[in-house]
Short mmCIF file of C-alpha atoms and ligand atoms in Angstrom, two decimals:
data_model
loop_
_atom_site.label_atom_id
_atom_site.label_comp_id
_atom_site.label_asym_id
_atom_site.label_seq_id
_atom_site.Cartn_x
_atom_site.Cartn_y
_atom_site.Cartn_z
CA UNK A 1 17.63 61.43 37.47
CA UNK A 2 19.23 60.87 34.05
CA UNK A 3 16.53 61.49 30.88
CA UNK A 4 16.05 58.32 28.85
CA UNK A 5 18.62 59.65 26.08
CA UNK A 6 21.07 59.89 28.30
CA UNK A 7 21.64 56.28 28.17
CA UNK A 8 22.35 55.86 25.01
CA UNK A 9 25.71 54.95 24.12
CA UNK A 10 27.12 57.69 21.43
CA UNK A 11 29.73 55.65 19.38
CA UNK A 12 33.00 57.41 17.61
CA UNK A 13 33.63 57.54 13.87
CA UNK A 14 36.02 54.76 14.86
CA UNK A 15 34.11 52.56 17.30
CA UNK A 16 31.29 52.19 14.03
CA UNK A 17 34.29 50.85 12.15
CA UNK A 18 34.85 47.65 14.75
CA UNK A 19 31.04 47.52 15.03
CA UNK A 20 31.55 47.49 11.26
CA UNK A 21 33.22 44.68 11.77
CA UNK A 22 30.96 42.61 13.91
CA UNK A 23 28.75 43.33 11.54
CA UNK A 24 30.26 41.56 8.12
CA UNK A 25 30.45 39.03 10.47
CA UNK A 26 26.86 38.51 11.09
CA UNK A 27 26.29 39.14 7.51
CA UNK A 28 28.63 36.48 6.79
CA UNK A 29 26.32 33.97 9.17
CA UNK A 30 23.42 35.30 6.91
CA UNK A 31 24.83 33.70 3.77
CA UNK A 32 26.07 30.74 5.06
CA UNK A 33 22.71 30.03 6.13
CA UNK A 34 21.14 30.65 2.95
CA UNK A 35 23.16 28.54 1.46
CA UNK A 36 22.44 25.97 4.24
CA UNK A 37 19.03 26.08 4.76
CA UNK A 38 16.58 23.43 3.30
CA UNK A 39 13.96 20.48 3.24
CA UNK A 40 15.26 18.16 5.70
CA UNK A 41 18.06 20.21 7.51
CA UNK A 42 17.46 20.73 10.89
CA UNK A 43 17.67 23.66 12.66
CA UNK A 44 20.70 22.65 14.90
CA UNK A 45 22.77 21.62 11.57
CA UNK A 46 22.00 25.46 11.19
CA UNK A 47 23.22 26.36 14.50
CA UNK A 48 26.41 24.53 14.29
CA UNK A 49 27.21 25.69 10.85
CA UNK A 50 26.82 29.24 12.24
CA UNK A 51 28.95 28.79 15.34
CA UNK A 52 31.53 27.67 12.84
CA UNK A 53 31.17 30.44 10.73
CA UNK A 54 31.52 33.27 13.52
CA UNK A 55 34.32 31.57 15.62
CA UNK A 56 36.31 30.88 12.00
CA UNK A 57 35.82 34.98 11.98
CA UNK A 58 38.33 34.90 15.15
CA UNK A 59 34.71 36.33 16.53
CA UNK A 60 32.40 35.45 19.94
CA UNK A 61 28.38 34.35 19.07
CA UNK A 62 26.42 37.24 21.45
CA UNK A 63 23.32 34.88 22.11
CA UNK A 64 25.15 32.14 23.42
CA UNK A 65 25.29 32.05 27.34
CA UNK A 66 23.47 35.58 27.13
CA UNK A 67 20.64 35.61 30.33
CA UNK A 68 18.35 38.01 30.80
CA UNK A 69 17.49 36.13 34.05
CA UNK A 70 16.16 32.53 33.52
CA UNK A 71 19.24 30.59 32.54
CA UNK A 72 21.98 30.45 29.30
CA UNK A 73 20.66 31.07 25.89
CA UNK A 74 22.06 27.50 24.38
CA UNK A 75 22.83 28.20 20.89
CA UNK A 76 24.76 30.80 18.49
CA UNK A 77 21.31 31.42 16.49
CA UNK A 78 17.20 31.92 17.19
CA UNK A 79 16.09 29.79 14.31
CA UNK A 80 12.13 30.80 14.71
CA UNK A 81 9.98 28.53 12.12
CA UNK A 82 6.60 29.11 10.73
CA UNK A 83 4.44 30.40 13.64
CA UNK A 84 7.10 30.96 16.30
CA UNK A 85 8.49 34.98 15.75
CA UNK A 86 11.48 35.18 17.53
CA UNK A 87 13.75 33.73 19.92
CA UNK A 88 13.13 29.51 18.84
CA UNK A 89 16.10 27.79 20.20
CA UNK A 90 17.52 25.43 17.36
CA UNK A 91 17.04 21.78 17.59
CA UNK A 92 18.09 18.62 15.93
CA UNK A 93 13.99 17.43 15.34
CA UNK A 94 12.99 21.19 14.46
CA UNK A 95 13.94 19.34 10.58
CA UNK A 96 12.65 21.93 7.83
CA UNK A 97 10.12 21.39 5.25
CA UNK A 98 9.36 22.57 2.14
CA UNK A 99 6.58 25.69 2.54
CA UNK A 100 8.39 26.63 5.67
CA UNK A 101 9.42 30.21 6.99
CA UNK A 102 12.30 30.56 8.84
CA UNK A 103 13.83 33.50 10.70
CA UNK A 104 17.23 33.56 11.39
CA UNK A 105 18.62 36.21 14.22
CA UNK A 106 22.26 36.05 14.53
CA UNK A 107 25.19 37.49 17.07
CA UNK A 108 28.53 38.32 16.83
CA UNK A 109 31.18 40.07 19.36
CA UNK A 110 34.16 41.58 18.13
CA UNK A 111 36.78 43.57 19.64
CA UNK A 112 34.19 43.68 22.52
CA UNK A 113 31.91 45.05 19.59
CA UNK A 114 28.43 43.60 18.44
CA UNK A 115 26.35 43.12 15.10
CA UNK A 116 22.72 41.60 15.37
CA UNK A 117 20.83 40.99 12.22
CA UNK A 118 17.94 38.50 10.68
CA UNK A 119 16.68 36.96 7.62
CA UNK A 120 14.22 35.72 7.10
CA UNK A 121 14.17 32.23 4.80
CA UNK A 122 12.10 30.39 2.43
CA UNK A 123 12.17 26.85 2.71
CA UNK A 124 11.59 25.41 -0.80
CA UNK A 125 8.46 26.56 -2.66
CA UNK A 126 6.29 29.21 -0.06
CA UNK A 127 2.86 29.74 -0.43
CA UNK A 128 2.39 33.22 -1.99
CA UNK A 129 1.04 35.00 1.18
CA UNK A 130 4.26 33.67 2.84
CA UNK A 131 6.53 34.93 0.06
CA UNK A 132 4.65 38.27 0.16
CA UNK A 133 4.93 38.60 4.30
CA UNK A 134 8.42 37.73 3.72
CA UNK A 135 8.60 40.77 1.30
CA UNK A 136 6.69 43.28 3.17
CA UNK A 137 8.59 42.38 6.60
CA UNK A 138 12.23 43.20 4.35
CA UNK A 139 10.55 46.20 3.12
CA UNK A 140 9.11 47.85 6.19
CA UNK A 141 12.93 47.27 7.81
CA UNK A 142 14.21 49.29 4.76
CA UNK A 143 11.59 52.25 5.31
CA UNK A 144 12.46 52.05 8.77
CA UNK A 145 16.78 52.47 8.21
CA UNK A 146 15.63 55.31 5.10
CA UNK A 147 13.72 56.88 8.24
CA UNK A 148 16.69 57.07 10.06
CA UNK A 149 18.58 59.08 7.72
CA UNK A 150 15.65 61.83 7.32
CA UNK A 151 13.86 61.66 10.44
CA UNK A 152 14.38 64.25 13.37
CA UNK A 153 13.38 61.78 16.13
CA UNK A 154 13.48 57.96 16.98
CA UNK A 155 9.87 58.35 16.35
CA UNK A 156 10.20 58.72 13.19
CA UNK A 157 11.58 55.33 12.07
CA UNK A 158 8.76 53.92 14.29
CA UNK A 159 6.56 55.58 12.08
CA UNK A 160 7.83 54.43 8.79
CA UNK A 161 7.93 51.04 9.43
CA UNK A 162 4.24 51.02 10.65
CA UNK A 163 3.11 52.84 7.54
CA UNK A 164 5.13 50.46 5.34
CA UNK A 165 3.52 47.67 7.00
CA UNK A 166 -0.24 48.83 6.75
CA UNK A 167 0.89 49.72 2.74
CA UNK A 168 1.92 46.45 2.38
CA UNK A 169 -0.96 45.02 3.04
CA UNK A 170 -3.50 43.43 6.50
CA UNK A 171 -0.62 42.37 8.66
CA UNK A 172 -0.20 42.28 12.72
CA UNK A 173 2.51 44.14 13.95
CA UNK A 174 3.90 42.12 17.19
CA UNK A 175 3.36 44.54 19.62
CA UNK A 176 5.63 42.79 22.85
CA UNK A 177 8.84 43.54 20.88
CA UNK A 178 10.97 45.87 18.97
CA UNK A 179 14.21 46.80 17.91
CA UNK A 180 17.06 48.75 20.28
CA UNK A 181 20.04 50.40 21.02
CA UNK A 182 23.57 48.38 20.15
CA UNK A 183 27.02 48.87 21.02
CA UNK A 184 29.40 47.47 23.21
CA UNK A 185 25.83 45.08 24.69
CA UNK A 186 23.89 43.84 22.40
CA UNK A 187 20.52 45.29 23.91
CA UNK A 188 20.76 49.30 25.32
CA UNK A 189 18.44 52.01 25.01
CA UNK A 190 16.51 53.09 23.09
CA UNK A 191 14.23 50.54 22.62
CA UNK A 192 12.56 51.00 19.27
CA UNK A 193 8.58 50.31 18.52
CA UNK A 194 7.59 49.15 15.08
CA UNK A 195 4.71 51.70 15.53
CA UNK A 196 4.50 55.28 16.39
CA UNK A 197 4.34 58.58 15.57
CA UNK A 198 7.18 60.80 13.64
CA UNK A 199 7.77 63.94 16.73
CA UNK A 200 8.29 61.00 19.60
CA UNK A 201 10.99 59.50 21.10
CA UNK A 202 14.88 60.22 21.38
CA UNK A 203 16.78 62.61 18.89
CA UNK A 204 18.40 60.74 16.19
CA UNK A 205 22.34 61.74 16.38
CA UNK A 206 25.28 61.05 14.93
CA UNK A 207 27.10 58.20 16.93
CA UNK A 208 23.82 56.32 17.70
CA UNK A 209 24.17 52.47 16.51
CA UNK A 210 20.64 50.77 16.58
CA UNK A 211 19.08 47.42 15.71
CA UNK A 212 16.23 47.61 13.49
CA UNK A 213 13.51 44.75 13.52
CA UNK A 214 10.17 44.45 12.67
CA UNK A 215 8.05 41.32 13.34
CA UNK A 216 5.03 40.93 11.26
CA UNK A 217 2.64 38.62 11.17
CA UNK A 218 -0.57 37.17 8.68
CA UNK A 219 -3.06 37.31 12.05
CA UNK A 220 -2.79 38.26 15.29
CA UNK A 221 -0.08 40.86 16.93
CA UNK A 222 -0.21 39.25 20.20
CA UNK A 223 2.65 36.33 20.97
CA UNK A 224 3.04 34.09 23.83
CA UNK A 225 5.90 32.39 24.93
CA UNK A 226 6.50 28.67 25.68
CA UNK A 227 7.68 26.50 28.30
CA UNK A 228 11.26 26.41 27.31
CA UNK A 229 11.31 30.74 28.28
CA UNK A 230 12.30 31.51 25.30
CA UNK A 231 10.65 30.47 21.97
CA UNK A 232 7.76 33.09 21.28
CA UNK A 233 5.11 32.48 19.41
CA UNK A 234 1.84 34.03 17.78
CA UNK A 235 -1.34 33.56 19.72
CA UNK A 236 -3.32 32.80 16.64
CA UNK A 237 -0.81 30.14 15.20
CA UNK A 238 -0.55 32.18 12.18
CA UNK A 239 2.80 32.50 10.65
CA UNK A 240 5.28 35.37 11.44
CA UNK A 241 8.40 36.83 9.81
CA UNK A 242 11.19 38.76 11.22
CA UNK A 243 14.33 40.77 9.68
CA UNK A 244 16.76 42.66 11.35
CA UNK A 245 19.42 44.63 10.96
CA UNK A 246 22.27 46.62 12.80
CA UNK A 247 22.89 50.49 11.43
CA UNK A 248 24.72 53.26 12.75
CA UNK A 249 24.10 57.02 12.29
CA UNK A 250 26.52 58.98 10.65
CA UNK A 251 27.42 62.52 10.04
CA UNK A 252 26.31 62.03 6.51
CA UNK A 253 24.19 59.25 6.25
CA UNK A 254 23.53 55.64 7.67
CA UNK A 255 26.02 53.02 7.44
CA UNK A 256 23.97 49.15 7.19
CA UNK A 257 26.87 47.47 9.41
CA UNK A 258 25.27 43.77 9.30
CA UNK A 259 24.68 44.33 4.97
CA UNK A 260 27.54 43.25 2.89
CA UNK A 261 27.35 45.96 0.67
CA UNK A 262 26.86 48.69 3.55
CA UNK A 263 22.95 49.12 2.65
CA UNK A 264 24.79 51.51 -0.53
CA UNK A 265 22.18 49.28 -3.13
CA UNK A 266 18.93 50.07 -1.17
CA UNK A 267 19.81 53.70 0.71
CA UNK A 268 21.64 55.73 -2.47
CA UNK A 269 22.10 58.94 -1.39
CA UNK A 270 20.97 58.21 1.95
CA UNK A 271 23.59 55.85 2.76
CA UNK A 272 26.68 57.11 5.17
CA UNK A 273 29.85 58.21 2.48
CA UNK A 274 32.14 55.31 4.96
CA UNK A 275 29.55 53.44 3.51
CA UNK A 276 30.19 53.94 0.01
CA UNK A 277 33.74 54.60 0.39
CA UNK A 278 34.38 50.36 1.46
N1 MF3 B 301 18.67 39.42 18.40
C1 MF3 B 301 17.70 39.15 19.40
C2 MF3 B 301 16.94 40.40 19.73
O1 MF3 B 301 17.39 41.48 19.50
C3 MF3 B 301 18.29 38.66 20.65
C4 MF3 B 301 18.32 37.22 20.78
S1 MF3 B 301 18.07 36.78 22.38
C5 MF3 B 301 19.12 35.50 22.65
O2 MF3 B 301 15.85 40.29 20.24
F1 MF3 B 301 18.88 35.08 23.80
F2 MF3 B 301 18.96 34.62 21.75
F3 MF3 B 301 20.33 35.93 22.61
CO1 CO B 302 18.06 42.54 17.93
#
C-alpha cells in the first residue's frame, strides 16, 4: 500500500519550466478575458475568444473533452456567474450584466504540460459586498501561495487561507471543493482544503506543482449541482467567487506559473529566484 504522498508527482527544475509555460498561457487567457468581458457579452463569446487565444499559443485547452465520468466537458473555459461557484459551462444566453460576478477557470496543455488558473471578474459597477468578496477571495489565494513558501506541511496553506478568509470578513468557505496536485494531469494528489490546520497533510517539497483555489461565498458553504452535471452552485443563491492559481515549489521559493510576472510583485522574498530571474 503506497502512503498518500507517494502519489504525488515530484517535478524537475526543468519540467516547472514547460509547466512554466502552460502557465503564461493561461495567464494570457486571463487578460484576454478581462479585456473581453462586459454588459452584454455572453459567456460563449468568452469561450471562443479563449479557445482562440490558447490554440494561437500552439497550446491544447485541458477542460475541453476532459470526463471525469458523465460525458465531455464542452468548452475551453468554466465561466461561473453570480451564484454558480465553479464549473458553469459557457453559453450564448448566459449574456452578462452590469453588477455581475464572474469567475473564469481556464486550461492549457503544453508540451504534455498543464497550467490552471481563475479570475474572478467584475461586470461593470459591483455592489460593494461583491467588490469586497472579490477582494478577500484574491487575498486568501495569496496567503495561501505565501503559506507555501513557509509552511512545513500541506496543512499549512490550508490553514492560511481559512484564517485569511475569517479576517476578511463573515464568508462561507465551499466546503465540497478545493485545490490539488498539477502536472502532467491537470487534477493529482494532493487534494488541497481551503480549511485546516498548519501540522496536517503532505510535506511541502521541492518539485511539488499545486493548484491553489479558494471558493468563497457571502452565505452558505454548501453547493449543489445542476442538471447539466456540471454547473455548481450555492445552496443559498448567494453569490460566490473563485480564484485560482497554478505554483510550483522551488528550492528557494515559489514560482506563480499561471501570473505574468511570476507572483515576484505579491511574494518578494518569498518568491522562487527562476522567478525573479525571467
Ligand atoms: N480548473 C477546474 C478545477 O480545478 C477544473 C475544471 S473542470 C472541467 O476544478 F471540466 F471544466 F475541465
Ligand atoms: Co483547478
Amino acid at each position: 500500500m503506497f502512503r498518500r504522498r507517494d502519489r504525488i508527482q515530484y517535478k524537475t527544475p526543468e519540467q516547472i519550466r514547460k509547466m512554466r509555460a502552460a502557465g503564461l498561457v493561461v495567464a494570457e487567457v486571463h487578460q484576454a478575458m478581462r479585456e473581453s468581458a462586459g454588459p452584454g457579452v455572453s459567456t460563449a463569446e468568452l469561450d471562443r475568444i479563449a479557445e482562440d487565444v490558447i490554440r494561437g499559443a500552439g497550446a491544447v485547452p485541458s477542460f475541453k473533452g476532459y470526463d471525469i465520468g458523465f460525458g465531455p466537458y464542452p468548452a475551453s473555459i468554466c465561466s461561473s456567474v453570480n451564484e454558480q461557484v465553479v464549473h458553469a459551462i459557457p453559453a450564448k444566453d448566459a449574456v452578462l450584466e452590469p453588477g455581475d460576478l464572474l469567475s473564469v477557470d481556464v486550461g492549457a496543455i503544453v508540451d504534455g504540460w498543464h497550467g490552471d488558473a481563475a479570475i474572478t471578474i467584475e461586470i461593470g459597477e459591483v455592489a460593494p459586498e461583491l467588490r469586497a468578496l472579490r477582494e478577500a477571495c484574491e487575498a486568501s489565494m495569496w496567503a495561501g501561495i505565501r503559506a507555501a513558501a513557509t509552511s512545513k506541511r500541506l496543512g499549512g496553506i490550508s490553514h492560511a487561507i481559512e484564517h485569511a478568509v475569517e479576517h476578511s470578513g463573515d464568508y462561507g468557505i465551499v466546503t465540497g471543493f478545493g485545490g490539488h496536485g498539477i502536472g502532467t494531469e491537470m487534477h493529482q494528489d494532493p487534494h488541497i482544503l481551503n480549511y485546516g490546520r498548519p501540522g496536517e497533510g503532505p510535506k511541502l517539497r521541492p518539485g511539488m506543482a499545486l493548484a491553489i483555489e479558494p471558493m468563497i461565498t457571502l452565505g452558505s458553504p454548501d453547493t449543489a449541482e445542476l442538471e447539466d452535471g456540471w454547473t455548481i452552485v450555492t445552496d443559498d443563491g448567494s453569490v460566490a467567487a473563485h480564484t485560482e492559481h497554478t505554483i510550483a515549489l522551488c528550492e528557494d521559493g515559489v514560482w506563480v506559473l499561471t501570473a505574468p510576472d511570476g507572483g515576484v510583485a505579491q511574494l518578494g522574498e518569498l518568491a522562487a529566484s527562476a522567478a525573479r530571474a525571467e
